[in-house]
Coordinates of C-alpha atoms and ligand atoms in Angstrom, one line a residue:
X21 CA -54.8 42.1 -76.0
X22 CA -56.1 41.1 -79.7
X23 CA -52.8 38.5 -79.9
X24 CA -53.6 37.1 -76.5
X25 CA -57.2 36.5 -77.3
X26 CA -56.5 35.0 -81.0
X27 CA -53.9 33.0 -78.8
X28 CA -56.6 31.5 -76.9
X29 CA -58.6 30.8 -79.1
X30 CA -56.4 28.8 -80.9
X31 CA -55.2 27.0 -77.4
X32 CA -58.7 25.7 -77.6
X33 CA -59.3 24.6 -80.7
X34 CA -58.2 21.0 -81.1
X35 CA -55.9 19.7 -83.1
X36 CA -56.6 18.3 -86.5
X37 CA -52.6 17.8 -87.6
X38 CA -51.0 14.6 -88.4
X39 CA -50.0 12.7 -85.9
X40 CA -47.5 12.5 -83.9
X41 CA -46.0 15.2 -85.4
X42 CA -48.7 18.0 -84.7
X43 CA -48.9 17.0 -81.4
X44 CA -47.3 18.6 -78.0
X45 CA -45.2 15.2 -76.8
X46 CA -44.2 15.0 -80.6
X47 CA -43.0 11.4 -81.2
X48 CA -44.0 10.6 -77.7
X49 CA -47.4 11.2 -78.3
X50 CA -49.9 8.0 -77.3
X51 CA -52.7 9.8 -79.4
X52 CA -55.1 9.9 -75.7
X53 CA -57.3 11.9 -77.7
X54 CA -57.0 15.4 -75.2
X55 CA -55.5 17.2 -78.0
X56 CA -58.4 16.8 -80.0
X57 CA -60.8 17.7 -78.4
X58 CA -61.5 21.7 -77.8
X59 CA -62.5 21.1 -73.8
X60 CA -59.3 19.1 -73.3
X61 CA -56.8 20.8 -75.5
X62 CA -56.1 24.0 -73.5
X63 CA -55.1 21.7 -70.5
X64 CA -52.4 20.0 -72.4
X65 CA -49.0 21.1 -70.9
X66 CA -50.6 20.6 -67.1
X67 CA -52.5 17.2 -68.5
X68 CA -50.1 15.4 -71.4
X69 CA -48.7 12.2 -70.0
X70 CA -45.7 12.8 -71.8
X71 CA -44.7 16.5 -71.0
X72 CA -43.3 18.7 -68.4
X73 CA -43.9 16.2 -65.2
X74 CA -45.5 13.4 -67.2
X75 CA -45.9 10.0 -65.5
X76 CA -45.1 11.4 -62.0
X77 CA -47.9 13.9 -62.5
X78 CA -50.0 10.8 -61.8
X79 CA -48.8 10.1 -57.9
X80 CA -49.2 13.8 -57.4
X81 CA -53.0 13.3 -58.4
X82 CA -53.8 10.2 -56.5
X83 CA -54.4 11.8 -52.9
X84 CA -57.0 14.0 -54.5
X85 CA -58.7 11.3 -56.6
X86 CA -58.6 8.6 -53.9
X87 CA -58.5 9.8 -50.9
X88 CA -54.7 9.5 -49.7
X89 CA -51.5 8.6 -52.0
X90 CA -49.3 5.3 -52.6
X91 CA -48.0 3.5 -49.1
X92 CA -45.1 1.5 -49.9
X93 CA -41.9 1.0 -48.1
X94 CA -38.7 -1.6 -49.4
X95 CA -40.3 -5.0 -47.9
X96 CA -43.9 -4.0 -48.8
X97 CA -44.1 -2.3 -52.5
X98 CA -48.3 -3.7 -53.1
X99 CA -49.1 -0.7 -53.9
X100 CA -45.9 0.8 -55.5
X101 CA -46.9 -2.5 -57.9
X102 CA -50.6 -2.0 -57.5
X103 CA -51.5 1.6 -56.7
X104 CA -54.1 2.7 -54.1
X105 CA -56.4 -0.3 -53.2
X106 CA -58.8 -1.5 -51.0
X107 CA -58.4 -5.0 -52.3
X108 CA -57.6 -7.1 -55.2
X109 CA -59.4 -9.9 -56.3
X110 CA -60.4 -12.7 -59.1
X111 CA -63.1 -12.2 -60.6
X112 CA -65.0 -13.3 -64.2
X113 CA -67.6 -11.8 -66.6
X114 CA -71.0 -13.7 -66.5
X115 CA -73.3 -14.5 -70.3
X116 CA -70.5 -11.3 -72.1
X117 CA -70.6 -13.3 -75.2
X118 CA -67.5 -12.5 -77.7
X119 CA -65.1 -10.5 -75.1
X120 CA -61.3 -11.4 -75.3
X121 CA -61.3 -12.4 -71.7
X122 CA -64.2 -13.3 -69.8
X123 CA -65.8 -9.8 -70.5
X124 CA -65.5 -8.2 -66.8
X125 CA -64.8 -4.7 -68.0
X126 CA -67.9 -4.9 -70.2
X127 CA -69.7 -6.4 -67.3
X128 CA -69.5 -3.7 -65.1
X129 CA -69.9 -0.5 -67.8
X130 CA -73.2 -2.7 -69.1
X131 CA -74.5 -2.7 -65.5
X132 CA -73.8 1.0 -65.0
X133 CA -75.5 2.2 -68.3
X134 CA -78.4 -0.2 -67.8
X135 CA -79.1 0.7 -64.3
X136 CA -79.1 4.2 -64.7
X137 CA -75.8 4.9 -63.0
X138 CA -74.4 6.8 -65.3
X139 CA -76.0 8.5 -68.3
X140 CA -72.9 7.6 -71.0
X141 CA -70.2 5.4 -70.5
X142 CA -66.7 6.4 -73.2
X143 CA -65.3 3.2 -74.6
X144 CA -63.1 1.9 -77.0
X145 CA -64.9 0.8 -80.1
X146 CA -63.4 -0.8 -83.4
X147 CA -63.9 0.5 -86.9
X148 CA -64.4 -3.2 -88.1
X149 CA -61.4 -4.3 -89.6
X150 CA -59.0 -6.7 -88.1
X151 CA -57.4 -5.1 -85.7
X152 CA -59.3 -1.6 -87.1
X153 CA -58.6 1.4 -85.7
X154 CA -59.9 1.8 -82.3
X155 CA -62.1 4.3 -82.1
X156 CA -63.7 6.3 -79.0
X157 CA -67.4 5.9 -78.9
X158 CA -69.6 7.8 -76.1
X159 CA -71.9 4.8 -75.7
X160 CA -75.8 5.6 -74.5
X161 CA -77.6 1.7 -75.2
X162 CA -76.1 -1.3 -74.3
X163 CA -75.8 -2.6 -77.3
X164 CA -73.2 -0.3 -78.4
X165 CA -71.2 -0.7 -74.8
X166 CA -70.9 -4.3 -76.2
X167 CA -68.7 -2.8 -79.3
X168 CA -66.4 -1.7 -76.9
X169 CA -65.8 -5.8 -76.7
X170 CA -62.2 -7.1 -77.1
X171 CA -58.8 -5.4 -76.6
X172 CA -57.5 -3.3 -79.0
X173 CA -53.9 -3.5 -79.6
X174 CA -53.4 0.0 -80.5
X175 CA -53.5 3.3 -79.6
X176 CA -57.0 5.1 -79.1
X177 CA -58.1 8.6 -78.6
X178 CA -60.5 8.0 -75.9
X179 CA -60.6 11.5 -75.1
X180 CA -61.2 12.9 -78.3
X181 CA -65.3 12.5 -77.5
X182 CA -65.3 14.7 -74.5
X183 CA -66.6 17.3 -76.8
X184 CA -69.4 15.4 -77.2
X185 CA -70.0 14.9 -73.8
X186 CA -69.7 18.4 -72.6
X187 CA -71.9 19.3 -75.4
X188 CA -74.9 17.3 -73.7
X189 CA -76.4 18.8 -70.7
X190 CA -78.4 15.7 -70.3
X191 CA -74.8 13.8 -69.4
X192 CA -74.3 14.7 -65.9
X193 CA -72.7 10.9 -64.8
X194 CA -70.0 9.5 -67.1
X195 CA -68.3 6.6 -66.9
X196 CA -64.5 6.8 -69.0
X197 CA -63.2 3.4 -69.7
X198 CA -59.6 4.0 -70.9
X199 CA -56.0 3.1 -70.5
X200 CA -53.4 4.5 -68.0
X201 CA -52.0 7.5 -70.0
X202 CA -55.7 8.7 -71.2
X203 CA -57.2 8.4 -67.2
X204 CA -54.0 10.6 -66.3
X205 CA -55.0 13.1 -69.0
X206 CA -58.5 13.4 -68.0
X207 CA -57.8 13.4 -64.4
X208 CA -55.3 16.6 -64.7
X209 CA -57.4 18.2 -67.2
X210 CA -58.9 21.6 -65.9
X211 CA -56.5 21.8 -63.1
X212 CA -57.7 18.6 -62.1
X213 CA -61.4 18.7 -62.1
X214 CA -62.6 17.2 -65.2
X215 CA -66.2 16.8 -63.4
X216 CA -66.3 21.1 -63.7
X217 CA -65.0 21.0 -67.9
X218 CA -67.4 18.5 -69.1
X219 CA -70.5 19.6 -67.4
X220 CA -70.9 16.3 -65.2
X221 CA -72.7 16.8 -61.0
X222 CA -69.7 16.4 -58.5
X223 CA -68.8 12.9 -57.8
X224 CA -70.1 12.0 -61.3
X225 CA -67.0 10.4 -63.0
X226 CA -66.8 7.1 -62.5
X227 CA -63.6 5.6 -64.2
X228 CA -63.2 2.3 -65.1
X229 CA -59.3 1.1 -66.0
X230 CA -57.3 -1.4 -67.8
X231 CA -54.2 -3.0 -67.2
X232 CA -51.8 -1.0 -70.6
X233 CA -48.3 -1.9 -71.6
X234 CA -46.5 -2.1 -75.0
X235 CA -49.3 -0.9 -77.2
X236 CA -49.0 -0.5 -80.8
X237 CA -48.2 2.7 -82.4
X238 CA -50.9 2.4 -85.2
X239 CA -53.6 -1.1 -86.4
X240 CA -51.3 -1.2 -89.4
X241 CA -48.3 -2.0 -87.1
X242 CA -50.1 -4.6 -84.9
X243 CA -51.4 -6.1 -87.7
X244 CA -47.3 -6.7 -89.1
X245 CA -47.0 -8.2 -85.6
X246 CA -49.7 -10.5 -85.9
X247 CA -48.8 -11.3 -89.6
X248 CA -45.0 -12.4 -88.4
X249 CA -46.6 -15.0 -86.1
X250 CA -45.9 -18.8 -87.1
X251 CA -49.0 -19.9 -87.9
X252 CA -50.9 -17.3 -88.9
X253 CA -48.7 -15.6 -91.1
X254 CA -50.3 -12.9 -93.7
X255 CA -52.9 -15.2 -95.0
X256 CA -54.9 -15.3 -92.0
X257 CA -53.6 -12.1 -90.2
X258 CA -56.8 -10.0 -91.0
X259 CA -58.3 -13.4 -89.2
X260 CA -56.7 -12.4 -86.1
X261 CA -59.3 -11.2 -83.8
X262 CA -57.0 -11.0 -80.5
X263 CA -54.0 -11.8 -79.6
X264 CA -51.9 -12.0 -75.7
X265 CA -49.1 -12.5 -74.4
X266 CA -49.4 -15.0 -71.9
X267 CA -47.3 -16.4 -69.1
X268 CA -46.3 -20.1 -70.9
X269 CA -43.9 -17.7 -72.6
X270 CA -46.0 -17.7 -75.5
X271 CA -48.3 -15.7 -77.3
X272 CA -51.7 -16.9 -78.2
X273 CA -53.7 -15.6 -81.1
X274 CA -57.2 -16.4 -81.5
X275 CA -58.2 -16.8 -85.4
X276 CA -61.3 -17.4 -87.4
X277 CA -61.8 -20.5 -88.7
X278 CA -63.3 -21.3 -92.3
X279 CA -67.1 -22.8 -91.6
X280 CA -67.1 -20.4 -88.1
X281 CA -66.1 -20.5 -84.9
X282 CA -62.2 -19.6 -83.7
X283 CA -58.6 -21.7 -83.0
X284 CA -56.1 -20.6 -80.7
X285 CA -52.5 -20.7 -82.7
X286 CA -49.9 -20.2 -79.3
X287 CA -46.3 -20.1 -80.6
X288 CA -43.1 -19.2 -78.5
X289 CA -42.1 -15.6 -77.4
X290 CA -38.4 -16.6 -79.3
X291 CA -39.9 -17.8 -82.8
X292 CA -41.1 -14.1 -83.6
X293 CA -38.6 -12.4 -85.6
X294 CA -36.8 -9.8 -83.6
X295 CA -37.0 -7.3 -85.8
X296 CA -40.8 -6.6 -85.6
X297 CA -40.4 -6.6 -81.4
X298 CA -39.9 -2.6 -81.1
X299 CA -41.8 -1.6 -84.5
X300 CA -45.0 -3.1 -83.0
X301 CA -44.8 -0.7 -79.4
X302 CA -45.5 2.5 -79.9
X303 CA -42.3 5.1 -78.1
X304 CA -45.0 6.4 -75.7
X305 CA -45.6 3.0 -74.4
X306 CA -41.4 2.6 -74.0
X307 CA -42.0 5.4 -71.9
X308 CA -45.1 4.6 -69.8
X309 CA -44.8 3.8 -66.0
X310 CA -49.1 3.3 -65.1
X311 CA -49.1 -0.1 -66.1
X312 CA -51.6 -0.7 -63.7
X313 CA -53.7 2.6 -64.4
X314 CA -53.3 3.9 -61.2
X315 CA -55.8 6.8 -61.1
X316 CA -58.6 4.8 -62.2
X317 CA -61.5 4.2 -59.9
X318 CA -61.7 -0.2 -60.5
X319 CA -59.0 -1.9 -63.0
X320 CA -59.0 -5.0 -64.8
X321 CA -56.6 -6.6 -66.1
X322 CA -54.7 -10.7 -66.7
X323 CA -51.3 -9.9 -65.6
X324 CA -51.6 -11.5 -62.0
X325 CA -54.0 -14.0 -62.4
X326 CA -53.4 -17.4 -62.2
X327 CA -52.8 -19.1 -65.7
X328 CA -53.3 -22.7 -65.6
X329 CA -52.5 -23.3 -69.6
X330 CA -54.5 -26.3 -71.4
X331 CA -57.1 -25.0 -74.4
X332 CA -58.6 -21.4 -74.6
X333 CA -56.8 -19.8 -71.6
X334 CA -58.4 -16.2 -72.6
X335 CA -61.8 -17.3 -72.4
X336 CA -61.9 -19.4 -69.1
X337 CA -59.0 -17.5 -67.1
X338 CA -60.1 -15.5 -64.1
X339 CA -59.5 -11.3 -64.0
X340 CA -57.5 -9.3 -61.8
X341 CA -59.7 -6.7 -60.2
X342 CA -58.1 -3.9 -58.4
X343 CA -60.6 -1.7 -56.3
X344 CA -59.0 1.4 -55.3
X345 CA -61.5 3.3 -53.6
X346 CA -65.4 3.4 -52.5
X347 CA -66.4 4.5 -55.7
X348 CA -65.0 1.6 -56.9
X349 CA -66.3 -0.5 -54.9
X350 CA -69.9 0.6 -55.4
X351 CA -69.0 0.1 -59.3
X352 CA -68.3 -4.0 -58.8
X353 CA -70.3 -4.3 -55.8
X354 CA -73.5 -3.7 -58.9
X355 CA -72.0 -5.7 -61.5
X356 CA -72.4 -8.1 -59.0
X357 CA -75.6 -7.4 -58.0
X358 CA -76.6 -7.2 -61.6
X359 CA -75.4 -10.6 -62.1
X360 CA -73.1 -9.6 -64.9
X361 CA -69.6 -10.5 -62.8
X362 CA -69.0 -13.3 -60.6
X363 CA -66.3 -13.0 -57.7
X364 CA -64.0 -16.0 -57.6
X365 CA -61.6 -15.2 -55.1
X366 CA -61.0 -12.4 -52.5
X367 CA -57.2 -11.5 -52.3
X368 CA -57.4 -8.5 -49.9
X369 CA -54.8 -6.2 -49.6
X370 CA -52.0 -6.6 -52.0
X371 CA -53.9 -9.7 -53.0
X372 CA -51.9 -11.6 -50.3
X373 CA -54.5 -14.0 -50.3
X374 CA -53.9 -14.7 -54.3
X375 CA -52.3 -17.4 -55.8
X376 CA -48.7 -15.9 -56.1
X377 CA -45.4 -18.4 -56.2
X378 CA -41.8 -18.4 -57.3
X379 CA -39.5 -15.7 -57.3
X380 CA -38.7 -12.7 -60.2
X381 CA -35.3 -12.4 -58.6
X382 CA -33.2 -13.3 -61.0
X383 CA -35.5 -13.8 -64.0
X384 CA -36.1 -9.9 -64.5
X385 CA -32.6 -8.7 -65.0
X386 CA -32.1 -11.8 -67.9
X387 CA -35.2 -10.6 -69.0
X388 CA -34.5 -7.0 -69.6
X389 CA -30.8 -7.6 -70.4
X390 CA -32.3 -10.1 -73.5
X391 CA -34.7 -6.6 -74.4
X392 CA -34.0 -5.8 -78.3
X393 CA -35.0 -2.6 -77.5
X394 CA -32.4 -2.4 -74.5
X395 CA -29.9 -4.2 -76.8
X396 CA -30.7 -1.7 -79.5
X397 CA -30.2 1.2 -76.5
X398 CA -27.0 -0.3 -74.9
X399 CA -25.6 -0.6 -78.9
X400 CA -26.2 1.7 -81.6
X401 CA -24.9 -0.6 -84.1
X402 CA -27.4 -3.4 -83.0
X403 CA -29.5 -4.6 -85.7
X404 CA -32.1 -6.9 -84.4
X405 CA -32.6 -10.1 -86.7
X406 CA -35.9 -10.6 -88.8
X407 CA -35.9 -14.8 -88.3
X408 CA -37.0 -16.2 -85.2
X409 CA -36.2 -19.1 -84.0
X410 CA -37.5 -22.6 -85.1
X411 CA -40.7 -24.1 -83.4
X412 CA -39.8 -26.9 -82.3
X413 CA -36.7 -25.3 -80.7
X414 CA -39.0 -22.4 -79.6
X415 CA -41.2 -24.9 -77.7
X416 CA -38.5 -26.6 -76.0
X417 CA -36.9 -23.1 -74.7
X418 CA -40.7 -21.9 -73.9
X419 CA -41.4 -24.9 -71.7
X420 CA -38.1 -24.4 -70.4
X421 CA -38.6 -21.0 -69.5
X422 CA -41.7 -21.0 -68.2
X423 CA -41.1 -23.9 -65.2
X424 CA -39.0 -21.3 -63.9
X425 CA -41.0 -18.1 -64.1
X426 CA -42.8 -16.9 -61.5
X427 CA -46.3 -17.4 -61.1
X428 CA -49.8 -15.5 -60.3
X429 CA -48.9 -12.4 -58.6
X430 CA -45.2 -13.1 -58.8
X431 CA -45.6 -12.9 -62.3
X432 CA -47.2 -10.0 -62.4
X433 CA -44.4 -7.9 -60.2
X434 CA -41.8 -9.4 -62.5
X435 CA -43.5 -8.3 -65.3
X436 CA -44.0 -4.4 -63.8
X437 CA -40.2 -4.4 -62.8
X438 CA -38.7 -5.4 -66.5
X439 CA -41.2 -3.6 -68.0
X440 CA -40.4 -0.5 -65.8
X441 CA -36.6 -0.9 -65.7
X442 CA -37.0 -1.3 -70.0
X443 CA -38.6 1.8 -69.9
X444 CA -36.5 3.5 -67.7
X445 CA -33.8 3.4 -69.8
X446 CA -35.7 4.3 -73.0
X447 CA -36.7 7.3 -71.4
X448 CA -33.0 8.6 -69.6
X449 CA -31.9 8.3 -73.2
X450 CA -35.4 10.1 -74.8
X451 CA -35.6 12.6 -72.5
X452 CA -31.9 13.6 -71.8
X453 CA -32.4 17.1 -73.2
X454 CA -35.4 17.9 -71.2
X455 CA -36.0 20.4 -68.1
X456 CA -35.0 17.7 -65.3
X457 CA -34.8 15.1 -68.2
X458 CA -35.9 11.4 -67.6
X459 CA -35.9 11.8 -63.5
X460 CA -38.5 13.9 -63.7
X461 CA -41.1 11.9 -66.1
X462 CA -40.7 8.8 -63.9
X463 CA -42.8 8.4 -60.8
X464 CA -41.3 7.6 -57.3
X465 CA -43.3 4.3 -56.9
X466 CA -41.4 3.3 -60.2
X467 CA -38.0 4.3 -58.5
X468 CA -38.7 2.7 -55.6
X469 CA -39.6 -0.9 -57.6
X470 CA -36.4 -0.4 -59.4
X471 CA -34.5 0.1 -56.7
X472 CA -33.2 -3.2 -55.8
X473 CA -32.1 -3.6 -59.1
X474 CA -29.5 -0.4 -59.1
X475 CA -26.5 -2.3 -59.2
X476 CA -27.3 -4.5 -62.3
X477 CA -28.5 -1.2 -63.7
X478 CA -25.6 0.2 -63.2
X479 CA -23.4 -2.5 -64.8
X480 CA -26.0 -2.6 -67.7
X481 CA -25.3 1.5 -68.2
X482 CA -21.8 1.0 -68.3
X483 CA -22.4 -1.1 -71.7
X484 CA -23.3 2.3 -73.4
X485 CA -26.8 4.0 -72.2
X486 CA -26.4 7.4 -71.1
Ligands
LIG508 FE1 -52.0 15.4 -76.5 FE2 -52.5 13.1 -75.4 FE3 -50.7 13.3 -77.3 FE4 -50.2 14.3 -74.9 S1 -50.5 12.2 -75.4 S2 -49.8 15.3 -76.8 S3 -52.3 15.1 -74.3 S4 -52.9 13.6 -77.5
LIG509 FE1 -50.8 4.5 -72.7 FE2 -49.0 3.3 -71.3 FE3 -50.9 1.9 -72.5 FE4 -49.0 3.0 -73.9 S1 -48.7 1.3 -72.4 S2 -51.2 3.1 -74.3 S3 -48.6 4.9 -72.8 S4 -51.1 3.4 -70.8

């Protein structure tokens, strides 16, 4: 009786060890932040993204957070891309000053502090730095909602503050803003009612997503990426104040300027050194299948929007806003009201009214067959080279490239599918010696995207992964 009590209390008492290593997933880890706090801990092996079910845990959840589960079929896979909806649309930030897009997602958590909505809202701060540590920060004024400004490219322990907000009776509406892997964790937590743990009326989470993929494992590692770019180099990488990959085939970094203000340096995906490609994603997010944050209540992200190119992209491009269910709605529907986002275009469902042309056919097999991290996976011996290619070659092959990728919509499938069949691999090899191994972590909707590409996955396998 003694052992099991000492046992319990030291299932709930959060973990303090260096990570990843003192953490359940291990190497896996994406450092959500449940572990460390002592309200989310004890849920771990029903919670963690990365254990036991994992990612598919996330479909299972879905009827009981939105009201029914995925509908996809071969022919219509919206929502095996999309998740749940209601309706997808375009949409911009009005007056956010300093976001990395047009500020939507601080739009709508400013509205819903301000108004009263919710009493806290959990966001992703910065510790300062370039590129500093992101940091959770339970946000109660506006003004600190507006450090949550700017993506971080790194892991962040969003949940680590739900101590703090169970600790606060005066909390009783929350609204989490988080990436895919943290909104499954909180959703499962508590045999999946979060609401009960932290304290919070029924109905009182409101969770606001974003649009995740190949995060890095620490700041230190995205700040090597950044520092390999052409152009900005490690003279101006603590400049660096965001950076995207965008679909000219290029990524963009925005950088301080001496005398103020910012330039955009965009330089070709193939002029980055291969070697710093799979150093700079953390081995969670080679395992993650929620790029679209399916559990989330409204998610924003770039991915599908149109991109027009020309001079600041980030700061004029229109948002991808996914609303999958009423409380969702009601979320936008006052950032809106508020005046803080502007709609642009209504896309309905499966945003078949967006902008969406070209086909990912045959681009996303090159694509994930030209991986280094597939490469590395199909070969042991592979070493991947640490020069990229020249500029002025890269710029030719970019342009090249890009006429023939896909476009708005388009673009964003092909990106889920490579991403997803990348990762799919990764884990079958990561996973082998687990109970039901990789099968089991990956969710059906993934399978179901992947499906039409079995054959060409099969002829990729035969080169060695397995
Ligand atoms: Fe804990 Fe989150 Fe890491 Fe899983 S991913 S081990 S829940 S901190
Ligand atoms: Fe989490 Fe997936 Fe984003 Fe990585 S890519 S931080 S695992 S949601």
């Amino acid at each position: 009786m003694l052992l099991s009590l000492l046992c319990l209390s030291l299932a709930a008492s959060p973990i303090l060890g260096p990570w990843p290593s003192a953490f359940p997933a291990k190497a896996l880890c994406s450092n959500c932040g449940l572990c460390k706090s002592s309200v989310g801990v004890s849920s771990v092996a029903d919670a963690c993204a990365f254990l036991g079910d994992g990612m598919s845990r996330l479909e299972k959840l879905e009827p009981a957070v939105h009201g029914r589960g995925r509908e996809y079929e071969q022919g219509d896979l919206a929502e095996a891309h999309f998740g749940v909806h209601e309706s997808i649309k375009l949409a911009a930030g009005v007056g956010i000053e300093g976001a990395q897009w047009t500020g939507v997602a601080t739009g709508v958590a400013l509205e819903l502090l301000e108004s009263g909505a919710v009493d806290a809202a959990v966001v992703a701060s910065s510790s300062g730095e370039a590129f500093g540590g992101p940091e959770p920060l339970l946000c109660r004024s506006g003004e600190e909602i507006l450090r949550g400004r700017r993506v971080k490219p790194s892991l962040c322990p969003s949940l680590a503050v739900l101590d703090e907000v169970a600790a606060d009776p005066a909390i009783t509406r929350l609204l989490f803003t988080g990436v895919g892997c943290a909104v499954q964790a909180l959703r499962a937590m508590n045999g999946g009612d979060p609401e009960k743990a932290l304290g919070l009326e029924k109905g009182g989470l409101l969770v606001l997503g974003t649009h995740c993929v190949d995060n890095s494992p620490s700041p230190e590692a995205a700040r090597r990426f950044v520092a390999s770019i052409p152009g900005v180099g490690e003279e101006r990488a603590a400049d660096v104040t965001a950076y995207e990959f965008m679909a000219d085939f290029r990524v963009h970094a925005r950088v301080k300027v001496e005398g103020g203000g910012e330039e955009t340096v965009k330089q070709a995906y193939m002029t980055l050194p291969p070697s710093v490609g799979i150093p700079s994603i953390a081995p969670s997010c080679f395992s993650c299948f929620d790029y679209t944050n399916g559990l989330a209540d409204l998610v924003v992200g770039y991915m599908g929007a149109p991109f027009e190119g020309g001079k600041d992209e980030m700061q004029r491009a229109p948002l991808m806003v996914t609303v999958r269910n009423e409380r969702g709605r009601g979320m936008l529907d006052a950032a809106v009201r508020g005046g803080k986002v502007r709609i642009l275009q209504e896309g309905g469902r499966g945003g078949a009214a967006l902008p969406s042309s070209g086909s990912r056919a045959a681009i996303t097999m090159k694509t994930v067959a030209a991986d280094s991290m597939v490469k590395s996976l199909l070969d042991p011996g592979f070493v991947a080279g640490d020069r990229g290619a020249p500029a002025w070659l890269g710029n030719i092959l970019a342009a090249i490239i890009a006429r023939g990728l896909p476009k708005g919509l388009e673009f964003a499938r092909f990106s889920i599918d490579y991403h997803y069949l990348r990762n799919r691999l990764y884990v079958e090899k990561e996973m082998r010696g687990r109970t039901g191994g990789g099968e089991r972590h990956v969710p059906e909707f993934a399978k179901a995207i992947m499906h039409r590409y079995e054959e060409d996955m099969a002829g990729l396998r035969g080169r060695g992964v397995g």
